[in-house]
Short mmCIF file of N, CA and C in Angstrom, two decimals:
data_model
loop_
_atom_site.label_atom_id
_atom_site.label_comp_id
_atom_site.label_asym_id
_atom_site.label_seq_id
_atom_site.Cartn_x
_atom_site.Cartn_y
_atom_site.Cartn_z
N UNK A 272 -18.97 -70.94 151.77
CA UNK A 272 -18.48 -69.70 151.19
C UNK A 272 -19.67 -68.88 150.69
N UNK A 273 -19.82 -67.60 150.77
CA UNK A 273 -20.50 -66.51 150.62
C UNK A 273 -20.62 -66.52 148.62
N UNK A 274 -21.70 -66.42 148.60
CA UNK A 274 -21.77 -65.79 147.01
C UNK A 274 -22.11 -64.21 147.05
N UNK A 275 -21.91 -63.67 145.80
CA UNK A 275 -21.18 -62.54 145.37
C UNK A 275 -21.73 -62.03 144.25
N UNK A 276 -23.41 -61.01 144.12
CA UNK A 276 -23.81 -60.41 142.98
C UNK A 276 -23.18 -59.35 142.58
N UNK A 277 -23.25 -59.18 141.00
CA UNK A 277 -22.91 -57.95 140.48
C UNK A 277 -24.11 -57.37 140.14
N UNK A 278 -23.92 -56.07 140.69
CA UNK A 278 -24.90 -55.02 140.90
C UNK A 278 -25.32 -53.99 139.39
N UNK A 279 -24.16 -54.09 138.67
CA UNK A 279 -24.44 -54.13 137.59
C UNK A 279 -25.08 -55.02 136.23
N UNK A 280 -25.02 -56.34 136.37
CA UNK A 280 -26.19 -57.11 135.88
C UNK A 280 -26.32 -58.67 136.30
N UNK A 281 -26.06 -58.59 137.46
CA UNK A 281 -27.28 -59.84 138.46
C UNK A 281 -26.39 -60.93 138.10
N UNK A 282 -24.81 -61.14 137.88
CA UNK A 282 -24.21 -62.71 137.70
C UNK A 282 -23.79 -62.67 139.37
N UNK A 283 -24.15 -63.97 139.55
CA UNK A 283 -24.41 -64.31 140.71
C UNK A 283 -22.58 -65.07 140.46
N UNK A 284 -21.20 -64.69 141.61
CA UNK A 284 -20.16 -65.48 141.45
C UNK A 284 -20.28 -66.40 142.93
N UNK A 285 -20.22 -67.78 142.41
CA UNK A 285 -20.53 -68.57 143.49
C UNK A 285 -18.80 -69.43 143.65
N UNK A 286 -18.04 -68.96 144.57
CA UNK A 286 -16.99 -69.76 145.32
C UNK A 286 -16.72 -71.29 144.69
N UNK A 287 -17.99 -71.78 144.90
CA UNK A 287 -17.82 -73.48 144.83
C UNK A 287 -17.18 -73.78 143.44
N UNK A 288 -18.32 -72.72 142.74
CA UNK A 288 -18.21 -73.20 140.75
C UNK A 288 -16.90 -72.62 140.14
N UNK A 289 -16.72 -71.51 140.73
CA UNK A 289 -15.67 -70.41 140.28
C UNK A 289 -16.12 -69.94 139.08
N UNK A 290 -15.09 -69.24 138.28
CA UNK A 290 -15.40 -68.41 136.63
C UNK A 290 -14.51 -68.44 135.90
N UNK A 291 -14.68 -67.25 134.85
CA UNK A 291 -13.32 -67.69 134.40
C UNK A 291 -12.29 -67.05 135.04
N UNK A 292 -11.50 -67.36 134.79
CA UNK A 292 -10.33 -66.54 135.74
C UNK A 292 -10.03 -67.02 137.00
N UNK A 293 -10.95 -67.91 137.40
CA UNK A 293 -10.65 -68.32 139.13
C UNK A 293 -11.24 -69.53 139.00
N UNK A 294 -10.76 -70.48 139.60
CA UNK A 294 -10.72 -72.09 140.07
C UNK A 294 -11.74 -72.19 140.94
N UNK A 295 -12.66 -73.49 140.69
CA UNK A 295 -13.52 -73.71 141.33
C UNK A 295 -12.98 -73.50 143.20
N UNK A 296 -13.74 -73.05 143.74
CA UNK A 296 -12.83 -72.97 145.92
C UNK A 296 -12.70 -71.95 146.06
N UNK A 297 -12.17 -71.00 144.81
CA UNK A 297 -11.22 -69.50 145.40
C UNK A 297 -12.65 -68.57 145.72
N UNK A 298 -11.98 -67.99 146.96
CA UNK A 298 -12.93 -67.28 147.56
C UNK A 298 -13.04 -65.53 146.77
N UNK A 299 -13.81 -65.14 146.57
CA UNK A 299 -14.27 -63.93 146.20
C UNK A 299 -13.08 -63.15 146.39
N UNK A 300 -12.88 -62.96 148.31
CA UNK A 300 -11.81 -62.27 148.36
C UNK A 300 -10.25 -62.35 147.58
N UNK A 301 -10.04 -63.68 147.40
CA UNK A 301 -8.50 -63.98 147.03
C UNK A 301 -8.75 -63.84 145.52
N UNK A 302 -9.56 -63.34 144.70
CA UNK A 302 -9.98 -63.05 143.12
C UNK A 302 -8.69 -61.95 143.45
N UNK A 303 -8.11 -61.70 141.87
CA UNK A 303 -6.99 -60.57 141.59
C UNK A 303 -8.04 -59.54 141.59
N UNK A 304 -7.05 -58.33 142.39
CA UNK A 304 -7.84 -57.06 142.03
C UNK A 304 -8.42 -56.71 140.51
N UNK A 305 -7.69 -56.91 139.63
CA UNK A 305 -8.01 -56.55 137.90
C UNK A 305 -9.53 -57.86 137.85
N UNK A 306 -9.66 -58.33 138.77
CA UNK A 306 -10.74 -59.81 138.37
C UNK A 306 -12.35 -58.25 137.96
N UNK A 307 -12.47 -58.83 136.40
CA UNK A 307 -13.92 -58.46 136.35
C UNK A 307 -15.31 -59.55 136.03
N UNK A 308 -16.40 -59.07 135.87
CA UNK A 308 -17.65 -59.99 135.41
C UNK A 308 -17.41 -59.99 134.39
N UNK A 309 -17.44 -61.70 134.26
CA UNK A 309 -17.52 -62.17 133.36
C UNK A 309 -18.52 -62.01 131.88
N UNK A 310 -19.70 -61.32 132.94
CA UNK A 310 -20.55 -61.07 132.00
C UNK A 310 -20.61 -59.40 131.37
N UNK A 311 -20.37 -58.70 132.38
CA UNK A 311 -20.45 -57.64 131.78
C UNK A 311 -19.19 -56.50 132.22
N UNK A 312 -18.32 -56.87 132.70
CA UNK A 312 -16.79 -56.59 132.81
C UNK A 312 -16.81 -55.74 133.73
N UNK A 313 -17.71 -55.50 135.18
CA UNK A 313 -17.89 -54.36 135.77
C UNK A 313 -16.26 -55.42 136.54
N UNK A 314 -15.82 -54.18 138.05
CA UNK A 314 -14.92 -54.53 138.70
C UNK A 314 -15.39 -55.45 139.97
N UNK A 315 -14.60 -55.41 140.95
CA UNK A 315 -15.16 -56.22 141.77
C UNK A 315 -15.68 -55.21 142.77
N UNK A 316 -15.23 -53.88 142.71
CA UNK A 316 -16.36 -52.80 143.82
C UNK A 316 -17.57 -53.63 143.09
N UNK A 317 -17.97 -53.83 142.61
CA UNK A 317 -19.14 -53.13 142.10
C UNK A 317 -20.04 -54.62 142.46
N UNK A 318 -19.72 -55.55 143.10
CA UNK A 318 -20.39 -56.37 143.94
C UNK A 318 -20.57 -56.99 145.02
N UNK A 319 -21.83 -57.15 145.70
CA UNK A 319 -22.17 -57.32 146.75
C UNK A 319 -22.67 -58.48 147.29
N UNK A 320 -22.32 -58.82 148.79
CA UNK A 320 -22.45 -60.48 149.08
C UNK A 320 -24.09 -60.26 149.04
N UNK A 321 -24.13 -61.77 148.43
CA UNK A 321 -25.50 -62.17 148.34
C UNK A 321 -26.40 -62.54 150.02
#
């Protein structure tokens, strides 16, 4: 599975580990639209595969 920076401040979302909000497996794509960074609450436009 593809990892997934936010372009707004560099958290790298990696598939395998997951975050909060999403279970370690779930792929980037299947994240809920409302899914933001964890770290700095941007949306999911706002990142790009690594």
């Amino acid at each position: 599975m593809e990892k997934w920076i936010c372009t707004v401040c560099g958290y790298v979302y990696d598939p395998e580990e997951g975050a909060e909000g999403a279970a370690p497996g779930t792929p980037f794509e299947k994240l809920p639209d409302d899914w933001v960074c964890p770290i700095c609450g941007a949306g999911k436009d706002q990142f790009e595969k690594q």
